[in-house]
Tab-separated table of C-alpha atoms (C1' of nucleotides) in Angstrom:
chain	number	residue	atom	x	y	z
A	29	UNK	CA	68.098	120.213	92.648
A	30	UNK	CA	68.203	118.098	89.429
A	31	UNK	CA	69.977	115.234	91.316
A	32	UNK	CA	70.305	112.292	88.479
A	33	UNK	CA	68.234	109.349	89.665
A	34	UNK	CA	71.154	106.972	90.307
A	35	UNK	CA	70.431	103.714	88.782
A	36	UNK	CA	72.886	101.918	91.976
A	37	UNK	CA	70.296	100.790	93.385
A	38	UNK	CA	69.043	99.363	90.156
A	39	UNK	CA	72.188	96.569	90.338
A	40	UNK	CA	74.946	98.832	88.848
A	41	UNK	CA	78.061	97.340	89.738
A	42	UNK	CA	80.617	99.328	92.362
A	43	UNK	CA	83.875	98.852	93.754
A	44	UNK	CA	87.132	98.438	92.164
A	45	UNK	CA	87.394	98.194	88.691
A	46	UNK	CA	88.511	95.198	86.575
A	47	UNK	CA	90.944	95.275	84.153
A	48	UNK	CA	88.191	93.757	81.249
A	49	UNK	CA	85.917	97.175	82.394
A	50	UNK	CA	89.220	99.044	82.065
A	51	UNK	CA	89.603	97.554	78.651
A	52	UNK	CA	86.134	98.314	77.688
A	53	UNK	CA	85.957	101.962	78.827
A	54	UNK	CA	89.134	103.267	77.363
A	55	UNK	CA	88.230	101.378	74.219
A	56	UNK	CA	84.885	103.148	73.468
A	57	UNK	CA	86.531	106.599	74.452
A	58	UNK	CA	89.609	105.551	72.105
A	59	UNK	CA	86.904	105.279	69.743
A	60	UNK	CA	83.895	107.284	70.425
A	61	UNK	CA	85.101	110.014	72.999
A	62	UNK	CA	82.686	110.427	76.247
A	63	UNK	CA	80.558	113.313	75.091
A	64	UNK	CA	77.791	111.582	77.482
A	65	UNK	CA	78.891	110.011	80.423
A	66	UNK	CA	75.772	108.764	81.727
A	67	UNK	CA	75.195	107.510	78.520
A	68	UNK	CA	78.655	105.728	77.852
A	69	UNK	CA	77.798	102.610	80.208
A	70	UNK	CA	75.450	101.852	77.270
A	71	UNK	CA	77.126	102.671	74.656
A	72	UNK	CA	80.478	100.802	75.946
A	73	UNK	CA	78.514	97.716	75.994
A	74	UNK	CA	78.537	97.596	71.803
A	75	UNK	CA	81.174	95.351	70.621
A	76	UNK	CA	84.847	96.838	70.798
A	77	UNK	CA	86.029	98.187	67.464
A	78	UNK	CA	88.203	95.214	65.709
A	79	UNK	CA	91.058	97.423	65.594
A	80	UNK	CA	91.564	97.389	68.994
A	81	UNK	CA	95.388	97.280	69.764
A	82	UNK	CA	96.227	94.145	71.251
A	83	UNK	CA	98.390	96.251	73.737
A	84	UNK	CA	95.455	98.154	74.922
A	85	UNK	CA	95.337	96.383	77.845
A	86	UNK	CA	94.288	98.005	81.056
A	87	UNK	CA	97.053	99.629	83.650
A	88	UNK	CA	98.372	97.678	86.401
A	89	UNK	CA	99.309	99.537	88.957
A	90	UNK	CA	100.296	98.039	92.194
A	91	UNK	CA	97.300	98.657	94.197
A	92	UNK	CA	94.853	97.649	91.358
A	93	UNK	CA	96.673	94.504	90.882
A	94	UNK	CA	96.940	93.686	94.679
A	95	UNK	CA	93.295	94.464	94.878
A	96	UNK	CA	92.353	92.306	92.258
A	97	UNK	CA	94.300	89.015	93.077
A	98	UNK	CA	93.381	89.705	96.689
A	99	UNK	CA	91.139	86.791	97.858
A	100	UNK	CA	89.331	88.812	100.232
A	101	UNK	CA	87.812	90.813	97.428
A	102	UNK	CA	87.860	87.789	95.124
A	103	UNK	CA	85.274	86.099	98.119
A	104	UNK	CA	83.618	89.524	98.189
A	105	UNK	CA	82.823	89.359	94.501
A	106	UNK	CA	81.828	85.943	94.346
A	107	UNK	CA	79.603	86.624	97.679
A	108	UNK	CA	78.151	89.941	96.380
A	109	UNK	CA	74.511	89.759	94.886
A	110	UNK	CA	74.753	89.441	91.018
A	111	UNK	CA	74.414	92.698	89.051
A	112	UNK	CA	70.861	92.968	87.258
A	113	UNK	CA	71.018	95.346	84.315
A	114	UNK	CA	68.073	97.269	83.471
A	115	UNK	CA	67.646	97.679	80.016
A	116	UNK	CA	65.338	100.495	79.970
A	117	UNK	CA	67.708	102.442	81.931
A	118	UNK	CA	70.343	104.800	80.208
A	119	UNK	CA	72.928	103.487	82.761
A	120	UNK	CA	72.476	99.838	82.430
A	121	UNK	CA	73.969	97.621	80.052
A	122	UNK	CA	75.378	94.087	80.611
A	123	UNK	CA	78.437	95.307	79.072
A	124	UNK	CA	79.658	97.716	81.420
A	125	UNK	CA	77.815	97.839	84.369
A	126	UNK	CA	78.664	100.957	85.675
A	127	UNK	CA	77.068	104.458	86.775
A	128	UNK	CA	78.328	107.412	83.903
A	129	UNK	CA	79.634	109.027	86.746
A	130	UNK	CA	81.682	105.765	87.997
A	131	UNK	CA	82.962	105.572	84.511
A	132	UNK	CA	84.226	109.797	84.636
A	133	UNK	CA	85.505	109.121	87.542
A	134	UNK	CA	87.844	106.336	86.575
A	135	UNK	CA	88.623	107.842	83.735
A	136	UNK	CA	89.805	110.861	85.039
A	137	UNK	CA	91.878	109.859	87.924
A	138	UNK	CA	93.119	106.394	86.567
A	139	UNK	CA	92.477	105.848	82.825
A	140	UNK	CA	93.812	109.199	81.210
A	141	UNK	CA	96.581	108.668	78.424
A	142	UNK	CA	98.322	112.076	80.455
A	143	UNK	CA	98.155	110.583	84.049
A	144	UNK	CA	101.011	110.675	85.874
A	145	UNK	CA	101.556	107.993	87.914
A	146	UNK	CA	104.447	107.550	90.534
A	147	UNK	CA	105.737	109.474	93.269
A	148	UNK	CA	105.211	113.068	93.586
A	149	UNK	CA	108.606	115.162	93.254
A	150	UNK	CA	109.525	117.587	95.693
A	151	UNK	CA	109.148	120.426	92.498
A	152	UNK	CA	105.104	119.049	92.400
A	153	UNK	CA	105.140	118.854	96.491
A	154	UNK	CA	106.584	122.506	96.674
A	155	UNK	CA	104.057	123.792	93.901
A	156	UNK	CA	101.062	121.815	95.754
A	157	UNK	CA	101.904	123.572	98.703
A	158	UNK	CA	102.129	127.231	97.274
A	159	UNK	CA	99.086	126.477	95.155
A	160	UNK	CA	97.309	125.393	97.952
A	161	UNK	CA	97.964	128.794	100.242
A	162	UNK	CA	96.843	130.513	97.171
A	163	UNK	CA	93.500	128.520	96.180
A	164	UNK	CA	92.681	126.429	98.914
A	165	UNK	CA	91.180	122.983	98.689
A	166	UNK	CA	90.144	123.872	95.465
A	167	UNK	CA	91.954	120.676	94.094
A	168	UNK	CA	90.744	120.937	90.738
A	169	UNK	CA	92.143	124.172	89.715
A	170	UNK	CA	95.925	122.905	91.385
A	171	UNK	CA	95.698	120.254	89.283
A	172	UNK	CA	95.076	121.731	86.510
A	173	UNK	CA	98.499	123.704	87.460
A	174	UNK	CA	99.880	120.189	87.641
A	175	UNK	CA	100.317	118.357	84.402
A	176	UNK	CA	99.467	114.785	84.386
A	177	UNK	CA	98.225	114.688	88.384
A	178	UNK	CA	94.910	114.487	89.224
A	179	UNK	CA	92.534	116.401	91.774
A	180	UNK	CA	92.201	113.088	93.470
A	181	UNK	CA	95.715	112.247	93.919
A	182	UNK	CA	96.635	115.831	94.967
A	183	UNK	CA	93.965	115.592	97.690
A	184	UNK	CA	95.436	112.486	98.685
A	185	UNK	CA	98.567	113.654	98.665
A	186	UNK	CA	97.924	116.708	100.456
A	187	UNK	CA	96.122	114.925	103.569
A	188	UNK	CA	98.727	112.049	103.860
A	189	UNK	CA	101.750	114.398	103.310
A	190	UNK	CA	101.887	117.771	102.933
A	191	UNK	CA	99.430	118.680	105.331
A	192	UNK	CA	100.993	117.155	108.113
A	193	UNK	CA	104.073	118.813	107.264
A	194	UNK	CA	102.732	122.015	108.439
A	195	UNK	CA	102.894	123.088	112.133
A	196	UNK	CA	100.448	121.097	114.450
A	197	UNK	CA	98.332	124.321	115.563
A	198	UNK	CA	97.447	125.001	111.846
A	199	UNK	CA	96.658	121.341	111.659
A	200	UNK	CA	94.480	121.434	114.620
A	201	UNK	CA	92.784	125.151	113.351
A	202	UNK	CA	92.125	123.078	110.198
A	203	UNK	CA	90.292	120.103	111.965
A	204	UNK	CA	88.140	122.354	114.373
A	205	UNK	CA	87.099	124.195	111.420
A	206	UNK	CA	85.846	121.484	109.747
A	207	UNK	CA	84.392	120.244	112.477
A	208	UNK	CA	82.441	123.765	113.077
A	209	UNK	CA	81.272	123.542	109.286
A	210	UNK	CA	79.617	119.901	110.218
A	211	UNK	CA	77.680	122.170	113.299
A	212	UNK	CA	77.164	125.122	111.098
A	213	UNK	CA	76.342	123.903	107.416
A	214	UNK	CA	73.748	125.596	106.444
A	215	UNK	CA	75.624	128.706	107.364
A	216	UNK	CA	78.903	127.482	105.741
A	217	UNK	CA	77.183	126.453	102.271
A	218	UNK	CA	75.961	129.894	101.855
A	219	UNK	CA	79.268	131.630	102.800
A	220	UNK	CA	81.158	128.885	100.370
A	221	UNK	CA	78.606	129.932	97.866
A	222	UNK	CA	80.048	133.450	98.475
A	223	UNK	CA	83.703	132.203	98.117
A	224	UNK	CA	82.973	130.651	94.481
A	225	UNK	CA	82.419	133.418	93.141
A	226	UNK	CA	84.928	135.082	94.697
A	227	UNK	CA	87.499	132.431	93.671
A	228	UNK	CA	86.205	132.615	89.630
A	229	UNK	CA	86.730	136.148	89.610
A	230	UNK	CA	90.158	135.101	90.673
A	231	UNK	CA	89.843	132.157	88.312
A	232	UNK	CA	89.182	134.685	85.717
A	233	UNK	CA	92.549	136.442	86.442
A	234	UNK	CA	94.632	133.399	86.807
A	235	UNK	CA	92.985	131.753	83.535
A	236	UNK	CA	96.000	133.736	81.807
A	237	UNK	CA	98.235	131.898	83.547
A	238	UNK	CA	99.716	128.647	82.263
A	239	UNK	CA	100.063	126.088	84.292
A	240	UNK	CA	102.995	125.875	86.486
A	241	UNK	CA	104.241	122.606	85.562
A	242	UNK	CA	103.921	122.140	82.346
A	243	UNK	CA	106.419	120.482	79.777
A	244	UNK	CA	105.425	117.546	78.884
A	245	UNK	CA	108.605	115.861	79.626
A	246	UNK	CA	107.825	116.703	83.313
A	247	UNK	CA	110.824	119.315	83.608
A	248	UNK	CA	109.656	122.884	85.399
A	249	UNK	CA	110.523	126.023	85.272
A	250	UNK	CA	114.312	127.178	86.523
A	251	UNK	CA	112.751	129.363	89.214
A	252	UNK	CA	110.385	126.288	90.839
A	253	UNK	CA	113.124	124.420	90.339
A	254	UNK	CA	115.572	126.821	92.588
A	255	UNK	CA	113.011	127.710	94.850
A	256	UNK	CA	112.070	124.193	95.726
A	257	UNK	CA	115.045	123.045	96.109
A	258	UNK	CA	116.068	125.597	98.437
A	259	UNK	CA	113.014	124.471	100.549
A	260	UNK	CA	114.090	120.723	100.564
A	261	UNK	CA	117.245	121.270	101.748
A	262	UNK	CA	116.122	123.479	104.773
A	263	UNK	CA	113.709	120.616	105.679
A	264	UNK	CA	116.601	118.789	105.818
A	265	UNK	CA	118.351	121.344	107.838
A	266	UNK	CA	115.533	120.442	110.302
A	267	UNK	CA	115.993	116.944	110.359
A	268	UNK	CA	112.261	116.955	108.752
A	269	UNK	CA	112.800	112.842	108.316
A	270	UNK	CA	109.391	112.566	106.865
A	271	UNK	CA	110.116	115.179	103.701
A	272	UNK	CA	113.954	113.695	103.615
A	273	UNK	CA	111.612	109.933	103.025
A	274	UNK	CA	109.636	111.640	100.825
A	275	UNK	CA	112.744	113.240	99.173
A	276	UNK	CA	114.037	109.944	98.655
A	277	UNK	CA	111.223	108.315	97.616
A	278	UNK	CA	110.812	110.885	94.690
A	279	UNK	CA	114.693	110.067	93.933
A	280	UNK	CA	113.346	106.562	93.258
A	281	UNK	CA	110.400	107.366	91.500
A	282	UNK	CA	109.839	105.112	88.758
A	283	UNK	CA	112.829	103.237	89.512
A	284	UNK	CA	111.814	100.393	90.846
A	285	UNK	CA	114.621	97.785	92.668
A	286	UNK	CA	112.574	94.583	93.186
A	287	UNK	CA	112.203	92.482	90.415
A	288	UNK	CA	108.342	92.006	91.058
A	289	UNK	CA	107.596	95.330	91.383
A	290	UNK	CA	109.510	96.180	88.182
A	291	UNK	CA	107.489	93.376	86.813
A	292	UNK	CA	104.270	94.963	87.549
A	293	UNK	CA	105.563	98.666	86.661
A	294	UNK	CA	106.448	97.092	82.991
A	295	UNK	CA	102.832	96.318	82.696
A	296	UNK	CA	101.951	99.813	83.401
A	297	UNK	CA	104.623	101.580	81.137
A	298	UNK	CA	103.938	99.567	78.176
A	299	UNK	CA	100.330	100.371	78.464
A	300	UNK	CA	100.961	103.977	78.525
A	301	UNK	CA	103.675	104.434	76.008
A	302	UNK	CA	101.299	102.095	73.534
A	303	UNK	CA	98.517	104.834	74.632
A	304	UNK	CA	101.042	107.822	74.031
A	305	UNK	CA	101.928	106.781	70.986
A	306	UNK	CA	98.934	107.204	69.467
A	307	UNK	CA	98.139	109.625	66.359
A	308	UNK	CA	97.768	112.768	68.006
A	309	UNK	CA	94.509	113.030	66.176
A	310	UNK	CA	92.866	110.069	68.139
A	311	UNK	CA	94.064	111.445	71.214
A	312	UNK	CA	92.500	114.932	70.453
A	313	UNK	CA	89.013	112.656	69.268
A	314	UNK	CA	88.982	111.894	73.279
A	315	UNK	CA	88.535	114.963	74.218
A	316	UNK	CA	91.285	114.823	76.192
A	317	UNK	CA	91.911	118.948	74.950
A	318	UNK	CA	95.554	118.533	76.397
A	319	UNK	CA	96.452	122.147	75.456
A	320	UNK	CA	93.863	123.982	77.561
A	321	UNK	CA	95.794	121.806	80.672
A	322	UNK	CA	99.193	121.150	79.766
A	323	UNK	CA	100.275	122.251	76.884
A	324	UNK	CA	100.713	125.889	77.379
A	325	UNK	CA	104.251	126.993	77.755
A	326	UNK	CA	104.822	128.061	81.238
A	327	UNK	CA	107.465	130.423	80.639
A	328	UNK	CA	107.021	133.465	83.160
A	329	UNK	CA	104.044	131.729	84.956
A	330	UNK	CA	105.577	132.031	88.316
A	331	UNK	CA	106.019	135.754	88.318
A	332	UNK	CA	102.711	135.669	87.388
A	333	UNK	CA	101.067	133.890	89.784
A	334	UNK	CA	103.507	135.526	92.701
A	335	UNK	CA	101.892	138.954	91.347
A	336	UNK	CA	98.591	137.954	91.575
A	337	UNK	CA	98.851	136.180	95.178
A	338	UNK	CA	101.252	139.546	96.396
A	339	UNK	CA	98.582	141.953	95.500
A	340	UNK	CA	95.258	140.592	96.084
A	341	UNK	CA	96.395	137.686	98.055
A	342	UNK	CA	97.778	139.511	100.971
A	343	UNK	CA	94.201	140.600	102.439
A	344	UNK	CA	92.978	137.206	103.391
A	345	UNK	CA	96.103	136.386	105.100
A	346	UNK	CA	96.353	139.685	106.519
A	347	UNK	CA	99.694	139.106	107.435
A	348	UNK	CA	100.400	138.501	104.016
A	349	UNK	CA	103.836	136.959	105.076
A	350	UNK	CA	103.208	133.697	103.333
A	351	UNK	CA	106.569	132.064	103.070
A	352	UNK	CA	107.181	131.941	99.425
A	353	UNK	CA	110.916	130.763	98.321
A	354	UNK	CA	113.075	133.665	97.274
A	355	UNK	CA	113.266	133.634	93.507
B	12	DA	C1'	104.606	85.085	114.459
B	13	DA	C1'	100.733	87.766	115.212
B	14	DG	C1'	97.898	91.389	116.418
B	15	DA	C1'	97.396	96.493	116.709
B	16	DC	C1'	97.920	100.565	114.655
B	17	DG	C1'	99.032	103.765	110.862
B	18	DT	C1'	99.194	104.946	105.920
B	19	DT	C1'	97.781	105.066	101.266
B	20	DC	C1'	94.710	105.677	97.547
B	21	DA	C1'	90.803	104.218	94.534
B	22	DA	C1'	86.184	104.798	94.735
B	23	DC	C1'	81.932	106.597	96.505
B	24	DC	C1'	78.719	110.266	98.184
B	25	DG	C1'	76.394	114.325	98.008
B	26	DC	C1'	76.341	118.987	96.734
B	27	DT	C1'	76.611	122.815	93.297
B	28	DG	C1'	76.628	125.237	88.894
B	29	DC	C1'	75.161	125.367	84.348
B	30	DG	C1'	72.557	124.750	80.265
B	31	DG	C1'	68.370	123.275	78.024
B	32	DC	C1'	63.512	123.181	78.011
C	13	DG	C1'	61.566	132.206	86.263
C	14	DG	C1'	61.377	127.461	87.551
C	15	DC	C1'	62.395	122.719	86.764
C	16	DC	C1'	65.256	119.014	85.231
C	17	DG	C1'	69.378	116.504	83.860
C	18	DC	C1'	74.083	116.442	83.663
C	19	DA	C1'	79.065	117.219	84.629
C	20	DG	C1'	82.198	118.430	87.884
C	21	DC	C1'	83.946	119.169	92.429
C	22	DG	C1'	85.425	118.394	97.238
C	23	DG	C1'	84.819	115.549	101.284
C	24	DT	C1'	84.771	111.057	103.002
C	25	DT	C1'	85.149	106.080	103.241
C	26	DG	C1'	87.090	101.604	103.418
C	27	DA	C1'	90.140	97.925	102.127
C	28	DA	C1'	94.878	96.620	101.301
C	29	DC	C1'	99.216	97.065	102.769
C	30	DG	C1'	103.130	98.548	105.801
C	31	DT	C1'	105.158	99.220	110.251
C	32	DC	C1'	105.416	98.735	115.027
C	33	DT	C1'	105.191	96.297	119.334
DNA sequence: AAGACGTTCAACCGCTGCGGC
DNA sequence: GGCCGCAGCGGTTGAACGTCT
């Protein structure tokens, strides 16, 4: 129904992004916003505004950069059939050859002034976890509980970590599920058609919440912080060595001890805090409507939430006994 | 040292809801 | 009311990298 003609098979560029595209998208949404993305490939193509910051050079996180001075991909590139714009299409332009919906999507998960890059604590682990029992994979709506991650990274995280941290027979329910939803999808659409609208109505009584995280200086709320804490150190207690890595690894979040890493991290920070410290006023031009996400205080948000998901959270479970931290 | 295997995460795919006409 | 175009979402993929043998 209304699928946009995709205009990939028209030469639009794919794959990872360069750092020059980087430059070019977050310029013309520095400057213009992305009120249209399908429109914005075109648009981005215009010549950059000449008060472009010199620092507003694209991120460099580890993976990008490994990706793009990997020869493989370099040999890829230079084997891959050269890009043909069409001109007549909305999506095509020379200067950034990329589908709108490329250019959201790197935006959203990767581009963002707010993105929070870096390890995952055990506080945003913990809140995942509870977030998830109470939404489900509904990965936009936890990370809009989680200021500065993304629903990407979330599902990412929650499929290479947390999920795996739950017992093996839930796992296994989990997988045969999904693989009964391949069999049955007709079937399964219409009943997940059923479950949206049960989940906005419970949207609708959550909207009042803030979100769970969310100081900007990445602190949470005492009673996260107590609960979670108590949960770490009973993994521990279980000689849970893959949470105790994890646990480490968020001690040495964004500490890097090798002096190339470090290197590339600089790259990254000074990015960001260039991008930060931007006139709140541009920031607000990119739409970026931080408040609605992050900026509400979150005092009292957990009782909240642990109201909602006690009273009308119990009958889905039907045991009800989800194993919430003891605040 | 090298190949096999596992992990991570950016990006893509396809579906759905919504608003405009 | 139906169609169309768009944004947004969740699932999935695939390449790079890490670890194991």
């Amino acid at each position: 129904m209304g699928r946009a003609p995709c205009c990939e098979k028209m030469g639009l560029k794919r794959g990872p992004w360069t750092p020059e595209e980087d430059k070019i998208l977050v310029a013309h949404i520095h400057s213009h916003g992305h009120g249209n993305w399908r429109a914005l490939p075109k648009q981005a193509g215009e010549p950059l505004p000449p008060s472009l910051p010199p620092s507003l050079r694209p991120s460099a996180s580890q993976t990008h950069l490994r990706r793009l001075l990997s020869p493989s991909l370099a040999r890829r590139r230079a084997a891959a059939p050269r890009s043909v714009p069409d001109l007549r299409c909305p999506c095509c332009f020379a200067g950034l050859l990329r589908c709108g919906k490329s250019c959201r999507l790197r935006w959203i998960n990767y581009l963002r002034p707010d993105i929070k890059r870096g390890n995952f604590t055990d506080e945003e682990e913990q809140s995942i976890i509870q977030l998830h029992q109470l939404l489900g994979n509904r990965w936009s709506a936890i990370a809009a509980r989680l200021p500065g991650r993304t629903d990407n990274e979330i599902k990412n995280v929650w499929h290479t970590h947390l999920k795996k941290r739950l017992d093996p027979g839930a796992q296994e329910q989990l997988e045969e599920a999904s693989a009964a939803k391949k069999r049955k999808k007709p079937a399964a659409a219409a009943r997940k058609r059923e479950g949206k609208i049960k989940m906005r109505k419970l949207d609708a009584l959550t909207a009042k919440a803030a979100p769970v995280l969310s100081s900007p200086d990445r602190s949470v709320s005492s009673t996260l912080t107590e609960s979670t804490s108590t949960a770490s150190a009973a993994e521990e207690q279980h000689g849970n060595s893959g949470s105790s890595a994890s646990a480490s690894a968020s001690v040495k979040e964004e500490c890097f001890t090798s002096s190339e890493e470090s290197e590339e991290f600089q790259i990254d920070e000074s990015f960001w805090s260039e991008t930060l410290s931007m006139p709140l006023d541009d920031i607000n031009d990119v739409c970026m409507e931080p408040h609605d996400a992050f900026g509400k205080p979150a005092d009292g948000d957990m009782d909240y939430w642990l109201k909602v998901f006690m009273e009308g959270g119990g009958d889905d479970n039907n045991d009800g006994a989800l194993d919430l931290p003891q605040i």
